[in-house]
Amino acid sequence: MAQDIPNTAKQWNVTTQDGKDGFNALQFSEKAVPDVGDSQVLVKLHAASLNYRDLIITLGKYPFHTIPDVVPGSDGAGTVIAIGQHVTRFKPGDKVVTLFNQEHIGGPVNAEASRSGLGGAIHGTLRSVGAFNEQGLVRMPENLTPVEAATLPCAGLTAWNALFGLADNQVVAGQWVLTQGTGGVSIFALQFAKAAGAKVIATTGSNEKATVLKELGADHVINYNETPDWGAVAKNLTGGIGVDHVVEVAGPKSMAQSLAAIKISGVVTIIGFVGGHAKDQPGFLDCLTNLCTVRGILVGSRAQMEDMCRAIEANPERLRPVVDKKLFRLEEVKDAYEYQWSGKHFGKVCVQIE
């Protein structure tokens, strides 16, 4: 299928890395469309979604390598408009979703793959047209819109890896899963766990959001502002045994409660640190005395993402991504960043590009 290739692309860049300019470090411009390498695919991007990582890169708080003047954005979905001469996986007209770590194809993540993240080490998705290696793209699930599909690369895949990434300790029917908050990873984890037949305990600081979590299938919801010792409460809800899986997104401030909730031989998967740091945070002995597995993950592989996309296509209603009701245009990316930073969102904050 022939596709029109534009001469220029609209894009954002992070112009400083010290954080002094805040979100004003984001600058919008129009540049020439990049050349397509022999193994690359040129994609007309239709949508992107935001992650906490994107925000802290702009604020100078990201602890990993970021190239100067990077095009931000970890997630994107679009249409292939041109391919390099060695490309075999895609053709013009194909609908695709970006893989976050462009070189994490399968198996455990290694050092090289961990340094291939979009919007940090490699130019990302907050632009109208981008060139990506063919290995760093996945076919878009047919039942999703581009906006919905754009939520998958980081939040969706991270939640999938958290629940199904350990071959000998995957979530199965009847188990208990604890999720935290109402961000993208937590909502996906709730949906994936329920689809697998697990029981879910969700936490939130808002009674209004608690109602929506229950509508999404949460069996129990605990307001952590009203119940500071929510870990013990969660454990009691399981009959005192403890939860099988904790999807830990808040970081040091909530880890003590996650350990209080986990059962013997359970798994705590550490995703991020959106809750900030704490003076007194759990350490080595806390993990040892709770007799659990604590693992950190960095999103997931292309093989896992392809598995996840097949599951989404097979369960079109149960696994439909939750997109925040406020949708932004590409020109409004600064507003989108401010909105996500405010914490007012529910699910994924998305940007409609073209």
XYZ file of C-alpha atoms in Angstrom:
354
model
C 0.000 0.000 0.000
C 1.539 3.324 -1.043
C 1.878 5.866 1.737
C 2.557 9.592 1.536
C 5.840 10.517 3.192
C 5.893 14.067 4.591
C 8.981 16.252 4.289
C 8.841 17.498 7.872
C 7.789 16.180 11.256
C 6.514 17.992 14.335
C 8.343 17.014 17.491
C 9.221 17.833 21.083
C 12.757 17.847 22.490
C 14.086 17.960 26.055
C 16.552 20.805 25.658
C 18.178 20.717 29.107
C 18.908 17.901 31.544
C 19.531 19.695 34.837
C 15.876 20.089 35.726
C 16.163 23.830 36.365
C 13.663 24.706 33.651
C 11.081 22.164 34.766
C 8.662 21.251 32.017
C 9.786 24.368 30.128
C 12.748 22.255 29.039
C 10.286 20.829 26.516
C 10.532 22.662 23.194
C 8.267 22.150 20.176
C 9.535 22.456 16.605
C 9.277 21.135 13.071
C 12.233 19.224 11.635
C 13.053 17.275 8.498
C 11.732 13.705 8.486
C 14.618 11.379 9.392
C 16.235 9.200 6.766
C 15.269 5.524 6.889
C 18.157 3.128 7.491
C 18.370 -0.259 5.809
C 16.855 -2.025 8.840
C 14.511 0.754 9.883
C 10.801 1.428 9.548
C 9.376 4.917 9.120
C 6.231 5.293 11.224
C 3.575 7.989 11.077
C 2.683 8.191 14.745
C -0.993 8.534 15.642
C -0.811 8.461 19.437
C 1.518 8.329 22.425
C 0.992 7.848 26.146
C 2.869 9.312 29.096
C 4.743 7.575 31.880
C 6.252 8.814 35.136
C 9.647 8.198 33.540
C 8.922 10.751 30.805
C 8.177 13.406 33.390
C 11.275 12.904 35.531
C 13.555 12.880 32.467
C 12.358 16.420 31.773
C 12.784 17.341 35.445
C 16.379 16.056 35.514
C 15.597 13.290 38.016
C 15.998 10.219 35.804
C 18.882 8.062 37.097
C 19.759 6.462 33.748
C 21.491 7.628 30.580
C 19.659 10.170 28.438
C 21.004 11.592 25.186
C 21.148 15.397 24.747
C 18.123 17.069 23.143
C 16.228 13.779 23.199
C 12.780 13.450 21.641
C 10.784 12.282 24.687
C 8.063 9.670 24.824
C 8.336 6.002 25.773
C 5.168 4.734 24.061
C 3.687 5.157 20.605
C 1.373 3.659 17.997
C 1.100 4.416 14.306
C 1.212 3.302 10.680
C 4.250 2.191 8.672
C 4.802 4.581 5.747
C 8.204 3.382 4.473
C 10.714 0.591 5.085
C 14.458 0.127 4.613
C 15.761 -2.275 1.993
C 16.564 -5.030 4.519
C 13.260 -4.896 6.412
C 11.234 -8.120 6.372
C 8.898 -7.865 9.380
C 6.680 -5.006 8.157
C 5.328 -3.338 5.037
C 3.794 0.099 4.397
C 0.278 0.271 5.786
C 0.928 -2.011 8.756
C -0.330 -0.797 12.140
C 2.423 -0.990 14.762
C 3.230 -0.278 18.407
C 6.691 0.640 19.638
C 8.700 -1.566 21.991
C 10.160 0.416 24.895
C 13.596 -1.226 25.112
C 14.273 -1.436 21.407
C 16.886 -4.192 21.754
C 15.136 -6.401 24.322
C 13.832 -9.065 21.955
C 13.489 -12.036 24.317
C 14.803 -13.614 27.496
C 16.165 -11.693 30.484
C 17.134 -8.083 29.946
C 20.876 -7.480 29.581
C 23.010 -4.348 29.877
C 22.839 -3.547 26.171
C 19.069 -3.914 25.990
C 18.601 -1.832 29.139
C 20.336 1.070 27.408
C 17.936 1.087 24.455
C 14.912 2.809 25.978
C 12.859 5.141 23.807
C 12.636 8.745 24.937
C 15.898 8.491 26.909
C 18.765 6.636 25.296
C 17.005 6.755 21.902
C 14.707 9.392 20.412
C 11.129 8.628 21.405
C 7.537 8.973 20.274
C 6.371 12.544 20.931
C 6.673 13.454 17.263
C 4.538 13.031 14.181
C 6.964 10.773 12.266
C 9.807 8.588 13.558
C 12.246 5.977 12.258
C 12.599 2.815 14.354
C 14.511 -0.425 13.959
C 12.154 -3.107 12.652
C 13.074 -5.288 15.656
C 11.688 -2.643 18.003
C 8.112 -2.738 16.722
C 5.134 -5.039 17.338
C 1.919 -5.392 15.368
C -0.920 -3.425 16.898
C -3.796 -5.503 18.342
C -6.591 -5.312 15.783
C -9.275 -4.543 18.355
C -7.613 -1.403 19.744
C -7.562 2.191 18.580
C -4.123 3.843 18.204
C -4.711 5.765 21.456
C -5.513 2.558 23.323
C -2.584 0.715 21.734
C -0.202 3.508 22.709
C -0.733 2.580 26.372
C 0.803 -0.874 25.938
C 4.614 -0.488 25.533
C 5.479 0.544 29.097
C 2.497 0.246 31.427
C 0.876 -2.756 29.785
C 4.052 -4.731 29.245
C 5.432 -3.930 32.699
C 2.252 -5.240 34.329
C 2.350 -8.334 32.120
C 5.980 -9.007 33.066
C 5.189 -8.485 36.760
C 2.477 -11.140 36.720
C 3.723 -13.602 34.107
C 7.457 -12.918 33.816
C 8.610 -15.691 36.168
C 8.100 -19.016 34.431
C 7.770 -20.920 37.715
C 5.694 -18.325 39.560
C 3.074 -16.871 37.244
C -0.308 -15.657 38.402
C -2.945 -18.391 38.230
C -6.619 -18.630 39.092
C -7.399 -18.400 42.795
C -4.281 -16.498 43.797
C -4.232 -13.065 45.404
C -2.688 -10.008 43.719
C -2.102 -6.633 45.375
C -1.972 -3.524 43.174
C -1.195 0.042 44.186
C -2.959 3.156 43.007
C -4.649 3.969 39.724
C -1.779 4.585 37.339
C -1.314 2.717 34.099
C 0.720 -0.241 35.400
C -1.612 -0.825 38.336
C -4.767 -0.729 36.211
C -3.276 -3.141 33.676
C -2.172 -5.449 36.502
C -5.707 -5.432 37.893
C -7.147 -6.324 34.483
C -4.570 -9.042 33.713
C -4.949 -10.605 37.164
C -8.739 -10.741 36.933
C -8.568 -12.206 33.422
C -6.331 -14.957 34.842
C -8.905 -15.730 37.549
C -7.014 -14.172 40.455
C -8.468 -12.120 43.296
C -7.274 -8.510 43.514
C -6.758 -6.168 46.428
C -6.198 -2.619 45.189
C -5.061 0.423 47.137
C -5.860 4.065 46.473
C -5.877 7.355 48.333
C -9.251 8.391 46.921
C -12.679 7.011 47.731
C -13.890 8.244 44.348
C -11.174 6.230 42.593
C -11.988 3.258 44.833
C -15.428 3.092 43.249
C -13.921 2.890 39.752
C -11.420 0.223 40.861
C -14.325 -1.910 42.039
C -16.077 -1.356 38.713
C -12.928 -2.688 37.001
C -13.130 -5.856 39.065
C -11.123 -5.275 42.252
C -12.369 -7.648 44.947
C -11.264 -5.348 47.764
C -10.073 -1.739 47.816
C -8.124 -0.176 50.702
C -7.739 3.590 51.112
C -4.128 3.975 52.252
C -4.772 7.474 53.605
C -7.438 6.124 55.936
C -5.583 2.863 56.659
C -1.817 3.466 57.013
C -1.180 -0.194 57.939
C -2.829 -1.433 54.761
C -0.342 -4.277 54.360
C -1.647 -6.074 57.441
C -5.229 -5.425 56.357
C -4.514 -6.921 52.942
C -2.999 -10.005 54.559
C -6.052 -10.430 56.767
C -8.292 -10.317 53.689
C -6.517 -13.446 52.418
C -7.296 -15.309 55.636
C -3.932 -14.419 57.145
C -1.898 -16.258 54.502
C -0.815 -13.225 52.515
C -0.992 -12.214 48.869
C 0.829 -14.175 46.172
C 1.944 -11.175 44.107
C 2.498 -7.508 44.877
C 2.922 -5.075 42.000
C 5.027 -2.452 43.795
C 4.914 0.888 41.986
C 5.197 3.431 44.786
C 8.695 2.548 45.979
C 10.395 2.884 49.370
C 7.418 4.616 50.986
C 5.162 1.596 50.467
C 7.615 -1.298 50.474
C 7.198 -1.990 54.186
C 3.451 -2.452 53.678
C 4.025 -4.650 50.622
C 6.251 -6.919 52.712
C 3.601 -6.989 55.444
C 1.067 -8.187 52.870
C 3.133 -10.826 51.039
C 2.851 -14.517 51.818
C 5.756 -16.933 52.303
C 7.266 -17.648 48.863
C 5.265 -14.794 47.358
C 6.675 -12.336 44.822
C 7.048 -8.577 45.174
C 7.824 -7.039 41.791
C 9.339 -3.573 42.038
C 8.303 -1.334 39.160
C 9.185 2.209 40.158
C 9.209 4.866 42.828
C 6.340 7.251 42.102
C 5.793 7.649 45.850
C 9.270 9.094 46.344
C 11.822 8.112 48.939
C 11.537 7.399 52.649
C 13.994 7.857 55.516
C 13.289 4.466 57.042
C 12.931 2.035 54.188
C 13.018 -1.771 54.251
C 16.336 -3.433 53.565
C 18.020 -6.797 53.190
C 16.818 -8.340 56.444
C 13.215 -7.311 55.839
C 13.182 -9.247 52.591
C 14.896 -12.211 54.226
C 12.564 -12.423 57.219
C 9.496 -12.297 54.983
C 10.811 -15.291 52.962
C 9.705 -13.842 49.650
C 11.140 -13.065 46.237
C 11.739 -9.383 45.547
C 12.507 -8.610 41.913
C 13.035 -5.434 39.990
C 12.005 -5.328 36.349
C 12.566 -2.993 33.430
C 9.371 -3.240 31.355
C 9.733 -6.474 29.288
C 10.797 -8.096 26.034
C 9.293 -8.085 22.554
C 8.380 -11.755 22.962
C 6.411 -10.897 26.114
C 4.754 -7.966 24.375
C 3.644 -10.190 21.513
C 2.160 -12.635 24.054
C 0.374 -9.759 25.770
C -1.035 -8.433 22.481
C -2.402 -11.880 21.619
C -4.087 -12.042 25.037
C -5.635 -8.607 24.492
C -6.996 -9.632 21.094
C -8.451 -12.809 22.623
C -10.142 -10.839 25.454
C -11.241 -7.618 23.727
C -13.563 -6.330 26.441
C -11.908 -7.581 29.640
C -8.481 -6.279 28.595
C -9.374 -2.988 26.976
C -6.858 -0.333 28.130
C -8.151 2.323 30.494
C -7.448 5.769 29.040
C -7.945 8.916 31.087
C -10.926 10.952 29.924
C -8.720 13.973 29.198
C -7.003 13.558 25.811
C -4.270 15.940 24.643
C -3.024 16.976 21.193
C 0.674 16.844 20.276
C 0.908 20.615 20.630
C -0.393 20.295 24.211
C 2.303 17.976 25.567
C 3.373 20.418 28.291
C -0.213 20.510 29.546
C -0.314 16.719 29.466
C 2.861 16.544 31.559
C 1.420 18.985 34.108
C -1.826 17.020 34.258
C -0.099 13.701 34.904
C 2.214 15.304 37.462
C -0.847 16.606 39.345
C -2.030 13.032 39.947
C -5.577 13.827 38.858
C -5.583 11.210 36.110
C -7.090 7.727 36.164
C -5.412 5.196 33.896
C -3.191 6.364 31.051
C -2.699 9.969 29.987
C -2.573 9.959 26.184
C -1.580 12.284 23.378
C -3.364 12.138 20.028
C -0.888 12.987 17.314
C -2.440 12.714 13.832
